[in-house]
Short mmCIF file of C-alpha atoms and ligand atoms in Angstrom, two decimals:
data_model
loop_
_atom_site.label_atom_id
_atom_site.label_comp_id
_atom_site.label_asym_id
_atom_site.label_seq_id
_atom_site.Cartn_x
_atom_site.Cartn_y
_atom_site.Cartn_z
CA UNK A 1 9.43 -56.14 106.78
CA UNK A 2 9.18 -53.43 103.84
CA UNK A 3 8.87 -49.72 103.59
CA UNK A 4 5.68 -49.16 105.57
CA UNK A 5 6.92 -50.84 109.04
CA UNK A 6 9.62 -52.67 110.44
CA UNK A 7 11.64 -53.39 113.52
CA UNK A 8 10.18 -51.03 115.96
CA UNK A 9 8.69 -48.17 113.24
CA UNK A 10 5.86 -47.59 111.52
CA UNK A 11 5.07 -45.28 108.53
CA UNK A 12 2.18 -42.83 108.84
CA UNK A 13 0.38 -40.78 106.93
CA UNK A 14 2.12 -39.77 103.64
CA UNK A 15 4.92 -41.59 104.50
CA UNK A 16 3.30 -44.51 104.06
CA UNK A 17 1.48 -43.92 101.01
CA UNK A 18 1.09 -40.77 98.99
CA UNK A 19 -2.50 -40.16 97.00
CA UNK A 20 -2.53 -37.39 94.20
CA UNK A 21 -3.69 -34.06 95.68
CA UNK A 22 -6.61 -33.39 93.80
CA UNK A 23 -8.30 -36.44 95.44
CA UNK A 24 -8.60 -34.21 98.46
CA UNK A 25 -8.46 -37.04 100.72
CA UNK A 26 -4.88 -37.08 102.20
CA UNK A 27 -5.39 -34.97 105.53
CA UNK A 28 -8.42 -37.11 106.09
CA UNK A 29 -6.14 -40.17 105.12
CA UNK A 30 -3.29 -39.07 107.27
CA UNK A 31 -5.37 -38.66 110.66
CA UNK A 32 -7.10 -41.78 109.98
CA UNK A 33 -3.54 -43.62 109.43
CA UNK A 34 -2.38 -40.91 112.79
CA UNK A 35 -5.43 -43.02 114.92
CA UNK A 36 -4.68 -45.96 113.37
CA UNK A 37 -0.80 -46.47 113.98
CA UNK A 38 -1.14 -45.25 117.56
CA UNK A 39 -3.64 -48.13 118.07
CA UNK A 40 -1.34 -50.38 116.24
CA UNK A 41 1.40 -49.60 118.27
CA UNK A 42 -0.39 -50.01 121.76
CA UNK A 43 -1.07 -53.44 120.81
CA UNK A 44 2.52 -54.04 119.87
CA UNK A 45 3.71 -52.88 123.05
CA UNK A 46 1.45 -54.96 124.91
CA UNK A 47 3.13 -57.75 122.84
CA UNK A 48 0.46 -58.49 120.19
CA UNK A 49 3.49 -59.80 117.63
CA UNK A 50 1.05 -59.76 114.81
CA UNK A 51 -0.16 -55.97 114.95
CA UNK A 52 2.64 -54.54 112.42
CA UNK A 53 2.17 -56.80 109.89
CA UNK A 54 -1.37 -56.51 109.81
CA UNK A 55 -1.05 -53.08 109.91
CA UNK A 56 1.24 -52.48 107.32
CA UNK A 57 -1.12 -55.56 104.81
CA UNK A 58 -4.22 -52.91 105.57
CA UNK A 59 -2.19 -49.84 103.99
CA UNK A 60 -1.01 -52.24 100.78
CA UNK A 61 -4.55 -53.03 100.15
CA UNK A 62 -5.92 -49.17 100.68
CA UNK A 63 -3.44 -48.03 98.43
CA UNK A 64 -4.34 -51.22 95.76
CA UNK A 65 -7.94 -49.88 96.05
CA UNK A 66 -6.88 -46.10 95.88
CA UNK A 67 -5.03 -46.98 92.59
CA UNK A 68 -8.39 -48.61 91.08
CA UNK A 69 -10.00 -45.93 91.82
CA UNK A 70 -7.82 -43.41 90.80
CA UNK A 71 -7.63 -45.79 87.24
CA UNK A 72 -11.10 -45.31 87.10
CA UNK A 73 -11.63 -41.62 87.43
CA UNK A 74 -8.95 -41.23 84.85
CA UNK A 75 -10.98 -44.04 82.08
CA UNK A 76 -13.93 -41.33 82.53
CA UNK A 77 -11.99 -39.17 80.27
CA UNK A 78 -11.26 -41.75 77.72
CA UNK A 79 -14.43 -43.83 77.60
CA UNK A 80 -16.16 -39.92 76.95
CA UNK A 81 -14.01 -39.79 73.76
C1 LIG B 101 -0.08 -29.26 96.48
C2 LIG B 101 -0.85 -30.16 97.42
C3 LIG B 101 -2.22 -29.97 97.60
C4 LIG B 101 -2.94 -30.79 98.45
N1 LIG B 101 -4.29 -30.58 98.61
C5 LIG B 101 -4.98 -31.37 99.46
C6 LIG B 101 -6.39 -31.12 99.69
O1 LIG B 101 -7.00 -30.22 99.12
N2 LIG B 101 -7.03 -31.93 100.56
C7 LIG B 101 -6.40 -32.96 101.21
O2 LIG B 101 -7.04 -33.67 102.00
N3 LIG B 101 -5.07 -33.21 101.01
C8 LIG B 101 -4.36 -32.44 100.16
N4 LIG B 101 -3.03 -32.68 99.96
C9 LIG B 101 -2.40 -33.82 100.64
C10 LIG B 101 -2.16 -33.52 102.13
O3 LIG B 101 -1.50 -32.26 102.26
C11 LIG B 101 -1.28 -34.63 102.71
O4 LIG B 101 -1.83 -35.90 102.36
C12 LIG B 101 -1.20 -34.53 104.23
O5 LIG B 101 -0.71 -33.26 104.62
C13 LIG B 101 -0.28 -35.62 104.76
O6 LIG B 101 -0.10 -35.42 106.14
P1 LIG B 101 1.13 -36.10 106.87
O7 LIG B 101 1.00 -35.67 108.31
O8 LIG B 101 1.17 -37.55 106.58
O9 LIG B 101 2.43 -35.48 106.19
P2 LIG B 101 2.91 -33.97 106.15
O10 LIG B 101 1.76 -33.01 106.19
O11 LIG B 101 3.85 -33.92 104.97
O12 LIG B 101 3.70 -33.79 107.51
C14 LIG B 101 4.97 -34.37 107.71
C15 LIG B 101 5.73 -33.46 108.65
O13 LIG B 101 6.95 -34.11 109.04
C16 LIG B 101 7.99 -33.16 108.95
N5 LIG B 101 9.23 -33.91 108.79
C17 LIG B 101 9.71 -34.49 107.66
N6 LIG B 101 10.89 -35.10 107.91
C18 LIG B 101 11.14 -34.92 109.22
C19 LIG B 101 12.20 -35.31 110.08
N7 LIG B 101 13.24 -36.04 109.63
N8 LIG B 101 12.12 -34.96 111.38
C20 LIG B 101 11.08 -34.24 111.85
N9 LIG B 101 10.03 -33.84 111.09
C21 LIG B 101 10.07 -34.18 109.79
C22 LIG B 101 7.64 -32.27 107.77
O14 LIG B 101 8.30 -31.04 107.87
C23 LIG B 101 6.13 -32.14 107.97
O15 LIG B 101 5.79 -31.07 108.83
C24 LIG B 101 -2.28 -31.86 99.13
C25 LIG B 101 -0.91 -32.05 98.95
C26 LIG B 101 -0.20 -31.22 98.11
C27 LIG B 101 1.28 -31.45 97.94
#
């Protein structure tokens, strides 16, 4: 599929995506992803075919937003100048 799930695994956590420390939000992040993938893979095991796909679209759109955000927080700096 790619390199957040495929044929019987999933990435969690950092392992699926990676946010700069200083955001302070990747425990938070990696439980949420923790609860998240067991859910996922429940429903996959009860044969729900589209469960790992959706799962791994949700974590390339969290990780879009995270890198807008993280673009913004960094123009602060330079619209200041
Ligand atoms: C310097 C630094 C500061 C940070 N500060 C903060 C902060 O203030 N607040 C915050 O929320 N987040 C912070 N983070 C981010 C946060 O630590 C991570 O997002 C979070 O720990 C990710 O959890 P995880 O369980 O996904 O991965 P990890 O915590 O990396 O856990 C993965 C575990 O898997 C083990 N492992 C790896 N390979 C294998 C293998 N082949 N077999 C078995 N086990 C394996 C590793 O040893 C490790 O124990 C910081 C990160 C860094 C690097």
């Amino acid at each position: 599929m790619n390199s957040i799930a495929g044929e019987g695994w999933l990435a969690v956590g950092d392992a699926a995506m990676a946010f700069d420390p200083l955001s302070s939000t990747g425990i938070a992040k990696a439980m949420r992803s923790g609860i998240t993938a067991a859910a996922v893979i429940s429903r996959a095991l009860q044969g729900d075919s589209d469960a790992v796909a959706e799962y791994a679209s949700e974590v390339v759109s969290e990780f879009d937003s995270y890198l807008q955000n993280r673009y913004s927080y960094h123009r602060i700096d330079e619209v200041a100048r």
